[in-house]
Amino acid sequence: LFLAFNCIVKAQPSFIQKKIFLPKSYTANSRDVIETTSNNYVMLGFTIDSIGNQLHQRMTLAGLDQNGNLTWRKSYGNNNFAYTQYIWSAGMMIKKNNFLYTATTFGDSNSLQPGVLVKFNFAGDTIWQKKYYEANSQLYFISVAPTIDNGFLITGSVKSNTTTLIGLYLLKTDAAGNMLWRKKIYKTNNESQYAYKVVQDSLTKRIILIGTQEIGATADCANTLILDSLGNIITQKSFFGALPGIIDLIQTNDKNFITVGCIANGPVINTFPTSKSALVKFDINGNILANIDCDTFTLVNWFNNIVELKNGDLILGGTYSAKFNQALGLN
């Protein structure tokens, strides 16, 4: 199953759901979809494809028409250059100046794990690809965002080959993907941190970074960092509770910020903590403007994505488990 495609067709409002099975793909999943031109969409995901007698882990782009029908497919990578994904990514692709960009991770034939920034046209053809290596470390790129000076910010995590400690990773490039600077942010008490999304404020040039951090041996909590334009920490906040905490982040039309995820301090069910979806709106200094939790506690109940419409309304999507509370398994 590659896609369950839900859209509102502008000329004739309707609900469209599609399941697309890709030929020669052993498994396939979608991680993001963007409208490129009117009623045309490009979807990005990851597939395990059968090529000859081998299975290859690849990055796949697919074109869709206004009814969700597959119009083309482009796949990249092989066992010597295997693209990988990270489960908590909340949208992996951006559209900028009539091109598409994604940041992800790959494993090469030398057993190294660098990050990569890829530029595509709307037909899914690769325009260029930039690789970023970190000495004696593995990189986990999660998302990319445009900067106010026409470059890019890429965020994710970094893990040294000599330790289990994971730190935040932030990289800035120019418009051509050339690295300008990078930051590795570690906690001082040997606890790991993970970064999921980054946004640069258009007024102050400050950088907002969200993710999770370890607290002690068994607990994780949400993590929000406000950085200056060079990636230095100004302040650090924790708006939600335990993992998965914060997952997505946007800057709203009023130049504030909304982050979404979950509160995970509900009753324990069969040794599993329960959660419910939540959002927090805050200003550029990290002051909370709104703090809203939604629905009821269950095993899995969290927001994964948020979009603001032109009129200021919000659309939020996420994951919910109904069966587990009735002892019917996880769904």
XYZ file of C-alpha atoms in Angstrom, residues 17 42 133-134 145 170-171 180 192 219 250 270 274-275 278 317 322 325:
18
model
C -9.437 7.733 -1.579
C 3.727 14.882 -6.420
C 29.299 13.638 5.802
C 30.097 13.925 9.488
C 12.924 24.376 5.481
C 21.230 21.632 12.286
C 22.801 22.498 8.945
C 27.456 27.388 5.185
C 20.048 11.999 23.851
C 11.385 9.104 30.317
C 4.399 25.825 11.589
C -1.551 -3.038 30.210
C -1.904 6.577 27.203
C -1.906 9.889 25.363
C -2.525 18.473 21.834
C -4.141 15.139 11.246
C -9.582 2.637 19.096
C -8.999 0.086 24.735
